[in-house]
């Protein structure tokens, strides 16, 4: 049996039954958290010194399109229409399997580096089995908990029923890499196709994720409700503009909501739905969505969602944001029995955050400090299922220079093939 003791840290467990410790220990045995206490005697354990560290469950990002990593930061000024034109209508068709692999691996490692131990990779580059397998291989290679969410794509969708069945056979439900089904909305594909896809998910026992929203004229959730298509295994992404009645339908169905606050505010989706979701009885979760437009770390997502809601109505507390980004998002992925809090019996997906860093010191109130001033530079140590995958601020065993070279080559090749400039003058015309 392998034993690891996280010793003397400030434990923020995100489990009310466990509570927090100003100074406490966490014992991990064979990858599973077995004890959390003020002091634990474990003379035979490997000790990780957690003094001057906050010990927190790893973040869960339940919606990110990793395949766009090669174009990180290029569209900070873009509207949603420009992003869609650029990514889906212009560059996507030029992606090879190698491009998908490089973007997925570096995207997943960046998130892990920033403390995201669990990520749902919402795949909609949708070129065929070879590309899908490249994404799966990259997610397997990153020593993290990942969910490959296979979608039919967007703008130029292809039917993926056969692919869903094929990947379902290839991935089991117990490992670090599992799968989900990325559904197309009825506005994109029609209610008949959506119904068929939901039926396939039911048949295969797959959780699903679906982008949705309304400008006030559509009622996508009410339409799905009427057709009997709401499930407690579906995460609805964004949802900006949904009526309170529709939010209550989601709450009643046990569905979940993924808010991407930066993207929604910057790209014209409308106000994030955190406050209204809570009022309707629906726990929101947080996600990054697309890194061409926004940063990839959950600290920024928490801060944006917090500021947006406070600006609207003064709502939310710092601990709410931390819950959205950990336990609530784990629940939305169906992984709350495994991850999302520091709870005995769960797998040890834990991050250690520096409290001695000058950007956050002195830490008098850990939750408030993390939500208001946290950043990826604080992430000192990351464990996934008890395995140390980041130590002393560096990912273990990742050849980042080689991967950077690979991703640059990929970006340059795609851009050349698509005929788009990389000198800052690319202004997509929707
Ligand atoms: Zn998305």
Short mmCIF file of C-alpha atoms and ligand atoms in Angstrom, two decimals:
data_model
loop_
_atom_site.label_atom_id
_atom_site.label_comp_id
_atom_site.label_asym_id
_atom_site.label_seq_id
_atom_site.Cartn_x
_atom_site.Cartn_y
_atom_site.Cartn_z
CA UNK A 1 0.00 0.00 0.00
CA UNK A 2 1.25 3.50 -0.84
CA UNK A 3 0.60 6.13 1.81
CA UNK A 4 0.95 9.88 1.41
CA UNK A 5 0.45 12.43 4.16
CA UNK A 6 -0.26 16.05 3.31
CA UNK A 7 1.01 17.59 6.50
CA UNK A 8 0.22 20.87 8.23
CA UNK A 9 -1.72 22.66 5.49
CA UNK A 10 -4.75 24.91 5.65
CA UNK A 11 -7.42 22.44 4.56
CA UNK A 12 -10.45 23.77 2.68
CA UNK A 13 -12.31 20.52 2.11
CA UNK A 14 -15.49 21.83 0.37
CA UNK A 15 -17.35 19.11 2.30
CA UNK A 16 -19.44 20.50 5.18
CA UNK A 17 -19.25 17.14 6.96
CA UNK A 18 -15.44 17.30 6.93
CA UNK A 19 -15.12 21.02 7.52
CA UNK A 20 -11.99 23.13 7.24
CA UNK A 21 -8.79 23.10 9.25
CA UNK A 22 -6.61 26.11 9.81
CA UNK A 23 -3.86 23.55 10.16
CA UNK A 24 -4.57 19.93 9.32
CA UNK A 25 -3.42 16.70 7.75
CA UNK A 26 -4.82 14.61 4.90
CA UNK A 27 -3.95 10.93 4.62
CA UNK A 28 -4.06 9.24 1.21
CA UNK A 29 -3.80 5.47 0.87
CA UNK A 30 -3.57 3.84 -2.55
CA UNK A 31 -4.84 7.02 -4.17
CA UNK A 32 -7.88 7.36 -1.92
CA UNK A 33 -8.38 9.93 0.83
CA UNK A 34 -8.75 7.94 4.06
CA UNK A 35 -8.55 10.54 6.80
CA UNK A 36 -8.70 14.29 7.35
CA UNK A 37 -7.85 15.57 10.84
CA UNK A 38 -5.97 18.20 12.79
CA UNK A 39 -3.11 15.76 13.21
CA UNK A 40 -2.58 12.27 11.78
CA UNK A 41 0.16 9.86 12.84
CA UNK A 42 1.34 7.96 9.76
CA UNK A 43 5.03 7.09 10.31
CA UNK A 44 5.19 4.93 7.18
CA UNK A 45 3.74 7.54 4.81
CA UNK A 46 5.56 9.73 2.32
CA UNK A 47 5.12 13.21 3.78
CA UNK A 48 4.36 16.23 1.61
CA UNK A 49 4.98 19.38 3.61
CA UNK A 50 1.80 21.43 3.23
CA UNK A 51 2.77 24.23 5.60
CA UNK A 52 2.17 27.63 3.98
CA UNK A 53 -0.17 25.92 1.55
CA UNK A 54 -3.94 25.81 1.14
CA UNK A 55 -5.03 22.23 0.55
CA UNK A 56 -8.01 22.33 -1.79
CA UNK A 57 -9.88 19.85 -3.99
CA UNK A 58 -8.74 20.18 -7.61
CA UNK A 59 -10.84 22.35 -9.89
CA UNK A 60 -13.39 20.84 -12.27
CA UNK A 61 -13.87 22.57 -15.64
CA UNK A 62 -16.94 20.95 -17.17
CA UNK A 63 -16.82 22.58 -20.61
CA UNK A 64 -13.77 23.44 -22.69
CA UNK A 65 -13.04 23.04 -26.39
CA UNK A 66 -9.43 21.94 -26.14
CA UNK A 67 -8.93 21.63 -29.89
CA UNK A 68 -8.67 25.43 -30.15
CA UNK A 69 -5.58 25.66 -27.93
CA UNK A 70 -3.27 26.47 -30.87
CA UNK A 71 -5.16 29.75 -31.30
CA UNK A 72 -4.97 30.79 -27.65
CA UNK A 73 -5.43 34.52 -27.15
CA UNK A 74 -5.86 35.35 -30.83
CA UNK A 75 -9.49 36.45 -30.52
CA UNK A 76 -9.57 38.52 -27.34
CA UNK A 77 -11.44 41.25 -29.22
CA UNK A 78 -13.72 38.96 -31.23
CA UNK A 79 -17.48 38.78 -30.95
CA UNK A 80 -19.15 35.39 -30.84
CA UNK A 81 -19.90 35.67 -34.56
CA UNK A 82 -16.27 36.39 -35.36
CA UNK A 83 -15.10 33.48 -33.20
CA UNK A 84 -17.55 31.12 -34.93
CA UNK A 85 -16.44 32.28 -38.37
CA UNK A 86 -12.78 31.94 -37.43
CA UNK A 87 -12.78 28.62 -35.61
CA UNK A 88 -15.64 26.68 -37.16
CA UNK A 89 -15.90 28.11 -40.68
CA UNK A 90 -12.25 28.93 -41.39
CA UNK A 91 -9.65 26.83 -39.56
CA UNK A 92 -11.54 23.69 -38.47
CA UNK A 93 -11.58 22.04 -41.89
CA UNK A 94 -7.77 22.21 -42.00
CA UNK A 95 -7.17 20.30 -38.77
CA UNK A 96 -5.28 17.05 -39.08
CA UNK A 97 -5.31 14.40 -36.36
CA UNK A 98 -1.86 15.62 -35.30
CA UNK A 99 -3.26 19.13 -34.83
CA UNK A 100 -6.03 17.79 -32.61
CA UNK A 101 -3.51 15.78 -30.59
CA UNK A 102 -1.11 18.68 -29.99
CA UNK A 103 -3.87 21.13 -29.08
CA UNK A 104 -5.65 18.68 -26.79
CA UNK A 105 -2.52 17.60 -24.95
CA UNK A 106 -1.13 21.06 -24.36
CA UNK A 107 -4.58 22.39 -23.47
CA UNK A 108 -5.12 19.62 -20.95
CA UNK A 109 -1.65 20.04 -19.45
CA UNK A 110 -2.10 23.82 -19.14
CA UNK A 111 -5.32 23.26 -17.22
CA UNK A 112 -3.69 20.66 -15.00
CA UNK A 113 -0.82 23.07 -14.35
CA UNK A 114 -3.45 25.60 -13.22
CA UNK A 115 -5.06 23.13 -10.84
CA UNK A 116 -7.84 21.72 -13.03
CA UNK A 117 -7.70 18.04 -12.05
CA UNK A 118 -10.94 17.20 -13.89
CA UNK A 119 -11.89 18.55 -17.29
CA UNK A 120 -14.67 17.81 -19.73
CA UNK A 121 -13.19 18.29 -23.18
CA UNK A 122 -16.15 19.29 -25.35
CA UNK A 123 -14.95 17.99 -28.69
CA UNK A 124 -16.63 19.49 -31.75
CA UNK A 125 -13.86 19.54 -34.30
CA UNK A 126 -15.65 16.46 -35.63
CA UNK A 127 -13.63 15.29 -38.61
CA UNK A 128 -13.84 11.56 -38.09
CA UNK A 129 -12.49 8.60 -36.11
CA UNK A 130 -8.81 9.40 -36.68
CA UNK A 131 -9.24 12.87 -35.16
CA UNK A 132 -11.31 11.49 -32.29
CA UNK A 133 -8.65 8.91 -31.51
CA UNK A 134 -6.00 11.64 -31.50
CA UNK A 135 -7.96 13.59 -28.90
CA UNK A 136 -8.47 10.44 -26.82
CA UNK A 137 -4.75 9.60 -27.00
CA UNK A 138 -3.84 13.11 -25.83
CA UNK A 139 -6.30 12.98 -22.93
CA UNK A 140 -4.92 9.58 -21.94
CA UNK A 141 -1.38 10.90 -22.02
CA UNK A 142 -2.10 13.83 -19.69
CA UNK A 143 -2.04 12.43 -16.13
CA UNK A 144 -5.38 13.98 -15.27
CA UNK A 145 -9.05 13.10 -14.91
CA UNK A 146 -10.77 13.88 -18.19
CA UNK A 147 -14.08 13.37 -19.89
CA UNK A 148 -14.03 13.12 -23.66
CA UNK A 149 -17.35 14.71 -24.66
CA UNK A 150 -17.85 13.69 -28.25
CA UNK A 151 -20.13 16.02 -30.20
CA UNK A 152 -21.32 16.08 -33.76
CA UNK A 153 -19.75 19.45 -34.28
CA UNK A 154 -21.22 22.78 -35.03
CA UNK A 155 -21.79 24.72 -38.24
CA UNK A 156 -20.71 21.69 -40.29
CA UNK A 157 -21.93 18.74 -38.21
CA UNK A 158 -21.56 15.14 -39.21
CA UNK A 159 -23.61 12.32 -37.71
CA UNK A 160 -21.65 10.73 -34.90
CA UNK A 161 -23.88 7.85 -33.82
CA UNK A 162 -21.41 5.24 -35.01
CA UNK A 163 -18.51 7.15 -33.49
CA UNK A 164 -20.35 7.40 -30.16
CA UNK A 165 -20.85 3.63 -30.10
CA UNK A 166 -17.24 3.02 -31.11
CA UNK A 167 -15.78 5.32 -28.44
CA UNK A 168 -18.23 3.97 -25.86
CA UNK A 169 -16.67 0.55 -26.40
CA UNK A 170 -13.14 1.94 -26.11
CA UNK A 171 -13.54 3.86 -22.83
CA UNK A 172 -14.66 2.32 -19.56
CA UNK A 173 -16.42 4.14 -16.73
CA UNK A 174 -13.87 3.50 -14.00
CA UNK A 175 -10.62 4.96 -15.29
CA UNK A 176 -9.34 8.51 -15.30
CA UNK A 177 -10.68 8.98 -18.83
CA UNK A 178 -14.41 8.58 -19.36
CA UNK A 179 -16.79 9.82 -22.03
CA UNK A 180 -19.91 11.90 -22.53
CA UNK A 181 -22.11 12.78 -25.52
CA UNK A 182 -22.09 16.38 -26.80
CA UNK A 183 -25.63 16.99 -28.04
CA UNK A 184 -26.64 19.49 -30.65
CA UNK A 185 -29.50 21.80 -29.70
CA UNK A 186 -32.87 21.60 -31.45
CA UNK A 187 -32.20 25.03 -32.99
CA UNK A 188 -29.16 23.55 -34.70
CA UNK A 189 -30.40 20.14 -35.67
CA UNK A 190 -34.19 19.92 -35.18
CA UNK A 191 -36.11 18.24 -32.40
CA UNK A 192 -36.21 14.84 -34.12
CA UNK A 193 -32.41 14.58 -34.29
CA UNK A 194 -32.08 15.82 -30.72
CA UNK A 195 -34.61 13.22 -29.55
CA UNK A 196 -32.70 10.49 -31.37
CA UNK A 197 -29.39 11.60 -29.82
CA UNK A 198 -30.92 11.71 -26.32
CA UNK A 199 -32.30 8.22 -26.91
CA UNK A 200 -28.86 6.98 -27.94
CA UNK A 201 -27.33 8.52 -24.80
CA UNK A 202 -30.00 6.80 -22.69
CA UNK A 203 -29.34 3.50 -24.42
CA UNK A 204 -25.58 3.70 -23.83
CA UNK A 205 -25.83 5.16 -20.33
CA UNK A 206 -23.98 8.33 -21.30
CA UNK A 207 -24.10 11.71 -19.66
CA UNK A 208 -24.69 14.58 -22.09
CA UNK A 209 -23.87 18.26 -22.52
CA UNK A 210 -25.71 20.78 -24.68
CA UNK A 211 -25.12 24.46 -25.53
CA UNK A 212 -28.24 26.54 -25.11
CA UNK A 213 -29.57 30.04 -24.60
CA UNK A 214 -32.32 32.36 -25.72
CA UNK A 215 -32.69 35.93 -26.94
CA UNK A 216 -36.16 35.94 -25.42
CA UNK A 217 -37.98 34.63 -28.48
CA UNK A 218 -37.01 30.95 -28.15
CA UNK A 219 -37.92 28.54 -25.36
CA UNK A 220 -35.42 25.70 -25.92
CA UNK A 221 -35.81 24.15 -22.47
CA UNK A 222 -39.60 24.33 -22.52
CA UNK A 223 -39.52 22.66 -25.94
CA UNK A 224 -37.30 19.85 -24.65
CA UNK A 225 -39.49 19.52 -21.55
CA UNK A 226 -42.57 19.15 -23.74
CA UNK A 227 -40.80 16.44 -25.74
CA UNK A 228 -39.72 14.60 -22.58
CA UNK A 229 -36.03 15.18 -23.29
CA UNK A 230 -34.77 16.74 -20.04
CA UNK A 231 -32.47 14.46 -18.05
CA UNK A 232 -30.63 14.63 -14.73
CA UNK A 233 -27.54 13.54 -16.65
CA UNK A 234 -27.43 16.62 -18.92
CA UNK A 235 -25.34 19.72 -18.37
CA UNK A 236 -26.70 22.75 -20.19
CA UNK A 237 -23.95 25.15 -21.22
CA UNK A 238 -24.40 28.95 -20.91
CA UNK A 239 -28.21 29.20 -20.80
CA UNK A 240 -28.09 33.01 -21.01
CA UNK A 241 -31.54 34.46 -21.55
CA UNK A 242 -33.49 31.41 -20.39
CA UNK A 243 -36.66 32.30 -18.53
CA UNK A 244 -36.99 31.65 -14.80
CA UNK A 245 -39.65 29.08 -15.67
CA UNK A 246 -37.17 27.19 -17.86
CA UNK A 247 -34.49 27.35 -15.16
CA UNK A 248 -36.97 25.78 -12.76
CA UNK A 249 -37.63 23.04 -15.34
CA UNK A 250 -33.90 22.28 -15.33
CA UNK A 251 -33.85 22.26 -11.53
CA UNK A 252 -36.86 19.94 -11.40
CA UNK A 253 -35.24 17.60 -13.94
CA UNK A 254 -32.01 17.54 -11.91
CA UNK A 255 -30.02 18.90 -14.85
CA UNK A 256 -27.02 21.13 -14.33
CA UNK A 257 -25.86 24.45 -15.76
CA UNK A 258 -22.35 25.38 -16.86
CA UNK A 259 -21.56 29.10 -16.81
CA UNK A 260 -18.55 30.42 -18.80
CA UNK A 261 -18.56 33.92 -17.34
CA UNK A 262 -15.73 35.55 -19.32
CA UNK A 263 -16.93 34.27 -22.68
CA UNK A 264 -20.55 35.15 -21.97
CA UNK A 265 -19.79 38.68 -20.86
CA UNK A 266 -17.24 39.44 -23.58
CA UNK A 267 -18.84 37.72 -26.56
CA UNK A 268 -22.35 39.06 -26.26
CA UNK A 269 -24.24 36.18 -24.64
CA UNK A 270 -25.59 38.32 -21.81
CA UNK A 271 -25.22 38.23 -18.06
CA UNK A 272 -24.03 34.96 -16.53
CA UNK A 273 -26.93 33.04 -14.98
CA UNK A 274 -25.38 32.22 -11.61
CA UNK A 275 -27.77 34.25 -9.47
CA UNK A 276 -30.93 33.41 -11.37
CA UNK A 277 -30.01 29.74 -11.48
CA UNK A 278 -29.59 29.64 -7.70
CA UNK A 279 -32.92 31.42 -7.25
CA UNK A 280 -34.54 28.72 -9.40
CA UNK A 281 -33.01 25.94 -7.31
CA UNK A 282 -30.28 25.06 -9.79
CA UNK A 283 -26.61 24.86 -8.70
CA UNK A 284 -24.44 26.59 -11.30
CA UNK A 285 -20.99 25.34 -12.25
CA UNK A 286 -18.11 27.12 -13.98
CA UNK A 287 -16.23 26.48 -17.20
CA UNK A 288 -13.69 28.08 -19.52
CA UNK A 289 -15.12 27.31 -23.00
CA UNK A 290 -12.67 28.76 -25.56
CA UNK A 291 -9.09 29.92 -24.98
CA UNK A 292 -8.80 31.96 -28.21
CA UNK A 293 -11.04 34.40 -26.34
CA UNK A 294 -10.34 33.96 -22.61
CA UNK A 295 -7.75 32.63 -20.20
CA UNK A 296 -7.73 28.99 -19.21
CA UNK A 297 -7.70 29.07 -15.42
CA UNK A 298 -10.57 28.69 -13.02
CA UNK A 299 -9.38 31.49 -10.74
CA UNK A 300 -10.25 33.98 -13.47
CA UNK A 301 -13.60 32.27 -14.10
CA UNK A 302 -14.48 32.47 -10.40
CA UNK A 303 -13.49 36.12 -10.24
CA UNK A 304 -15.45 37.06 -13.39
CA UNK A 305 -18.59 35.26 -12.22
CA UNK A 306 -18.29 36.79 -8.74
CA UNK A 307 -17.82 40.33 -10.06
CA UNK A 308 -20.63 39.98 -12.61
CA UNK A 309 -23.16 38.78 -10.04
CA UNK A 310 -22.09 41.34 -7.45
CA UNK A 311 -22.48 44.01 -10.14
CA UNK A 312 -26.01 42.84 -10.89
CA UNK A 313 -27.47 42.40 -7.44
CA UNK A 314 -24.76 42.04 -4.81
CA UNK A 315 -25.30 38.28 -4.67
CA UNK A 316 -22.95 35.33 -4.07
CA UNK A 317 -20.31 34.67 -1.44
CA UNK A 318 -16.72 33.68 -2.16
CA UNK A 319 -17.36 30.12 -1.00
CA UNK A 320 -20.19 29.78 -3.56
CA UNK A 321 -17.70 30.35 -6.39
CA UNK A 322 -15.32 27.78 -4.98
CA UNK A 323 -18.17 25.27 -4.78
CA UNK A 324 -19.23 25.98 -8.38
CA UNK A 325 -15.65 25.27 -9.49
CA UNK A 326 -15.18 22.08 -7.46
CA UNK A 327 -17.94 19.97 -5.90
CA UNK A 328 -20.85 21.33 -7.94
CA UNK A 329 -19.00 20.84 -11.22
CA UNK A 330 -17.95 17.33 -10.13
CA UNK A 331 -21.61 16.56 -9.49
CA UNK A 332 -22.51 17.87 -12.95
CA UNK A 333 -20.05 15.36 -14.41
CA UNK A 334 -21.45 12.49 -12.35
CA UNK A 335 -18.10 12.25 -10.54
CA UNK A 336 -19.07 13.54 -7.08
CA UNK A 337 -18.45 10.09 -5.57
CA UNK A 338 -14.85 10.28 -6.84
CA UNK A 339 -13.76 13.90 -6.76
CA UNK A 340 -14.74 17.51 -6.05
CA UNK A 341 -14.09 17.62 -2.30
CA UNK A 342 -11.58 16.39 0.26
CA UNK A 343 -13.73 13.63 1.64
CA UNK A 344 -12.60 10.25 2.99
CA UNK A 345 -13.47 7.61 0.40
CA UNK A 346 -12.95 9.89 -2.60
CA UNK A 347 -9.96 9.69 -4.89
CA UNK A 348 -7.26 12.19 -3.96
CA UNK A 349 -7.61 14.95 -6.59
CA UNK A 350 -6.03 17.70 -4.51
CA UNK A 351 -4.10 20.90 -5.14
CA UNK A 352 -1.72 22.75 -2.83
CA UNK A 353 -1.72 26.52 -3.24
CA UNK A 354 1.04 28.76 -1.91
CA UNK A 355 0.07 31.18 0.85
CA UNK A 356 3.59 32.59 1.14
CA UNK A 357 3.49 34.09 -2.37
CA UNK A 358 3.70 37.87 -2.20
CA UNK A 359 0.64 38.25 -4.47
CA UNK A 360 -1.65 36.72 -1.85
CA UNK A 361 0.26 37.06 1.44
CA UNK A 362 -0.90 37.36 4.19
CA UNK A 363 -3.73 34.84 3.92
CA UNK A 364 -6.08 35.62 6.77
CA UNK A 365 -9.23 34.17 5.19
CA UNK A 366 -8.26 31.43 2.70
CA UNK A 367 -11.50 31.14 0.69
CA UNK A 368 -11.87 34.88 0.21
CA UNK A 369 -8.20 35.24 -0.64
CA UNK A 370 -8.33 32.51 -3.29
CA UNK A 371 -11.49 33.75 -4.96
CA UNK A 372 -10.49 37.42 -4.97
CA UNK A 373 -6.74 37.13 -5.62
CA UNK A 374 -5.93 33.54 -6.62
CA UNK A 375 -4.02 32.75 -9.82
CA UNK A 376 -2.28 29.76 -11.44
CA UNK A 377 1.10 30.89 -10.11
CA UNK A 378 0.00 29.77 -6.66
CA UNK A 379 -0.51 26.15 -7.75
CA UNK A 380 2.51 24.44 -6.23
CA UNK A 381 1.49 20.79 -6.10
CA UNK A 382 -1.22 18.78 -7.88
CA UNK A 383 -2.32 15.24 -7.11
CA UNK A 384 -4.65 13.19 -9.29
CA UNK A 385 -5.97 10.00 -7.70
CA UNK A 386 -3.13 10.33 -5.18
CA UNK A 387 -0.40 10.59 -7.80
CA UNK A 388 1.74 13.72 -7.67
CA UNK A 389 1.56 15.18 -11.18
CA UNK A 390 2.88 18.64 -10.32
CA UNK A 391 5.55 19.26 -7.70
CA UNK A 392 7.27 22.48 -6.64
CA UNK A 393 5.45 24.39 -9.35
CA UNK A 394 6.41 22.10 -12.26
CA UNK A 395 4.47 19.38 -14.04
CA UNK A 396 6.08 16.00 -13.50
CA UNK A 397 7.30 14.19 -16.61
CA UNK A 398 5.89 16.60 -19.20
CA UNK A 399 8.22 17.69 -21.99
CA UNK A 400 6.71 21.14 -22.41
CA UNK A 401 9.41 22.57 -24.71
CA UNK A 402 8.87 19.76 -27.21
CA UNK A 403 5.11 20.15 -26.97
CA UNK A 404 5.34 23.89 -27.49
CA UNK A 405 7.37 23.32 -30.66
CA UNK A 406 4.76 20.87 -31.87
CA UNK A 407 1.86 23.21 -31.18
CA UNK A 408 3.57 26.16 -32.88
CA UNK A 409 4.16 24.05 -35.99
CA UNK A 410 0.53 22.99 -35.89
CA UNK A 411 -0.75 26.55 -35.53
CA UNK A 412 1.44 27.83 -38.37
CA UNK A 413 0.44 25.00 -40.67
CA UNK A 414 -3.30 25.42 -40.03
CA UNK A 415 -3.08 29.20 -40.45
CA UNK A 416 -1.19 28.86 -43.73
CA UNK A 417 -3.66 26.29 -45.06
CA UNK A 418 -6.62 28.46 -44.05
CA UNK A 419 -4.96 31.64 -45.39
CA UNK A 420 -5.26 33.58 -42.14
CA UNK A 421 -2.61 35.97 -40.80
CA UNK A 422 -0.96 35.54 -37.41
CA UNK A 423 0.34 39.11 -37.17
CA UNK A 424 -2.63 40.53 -35.29
CA UNK A 425 -4.57 41.65 -38.37
CA UNK A 426 -6.98 38.70 -38.55
CA UNK A 427 -10.49 40.20 -38.29
CA UNK A 428 -12.98 37.46 -39.21
CA UNK A 429 -16.11 38.69 -41.00
CA UNK A 430 -19.22 36.79 -39.83
ZN1 LIG B 1 -18.77 25.81 -25.71
#
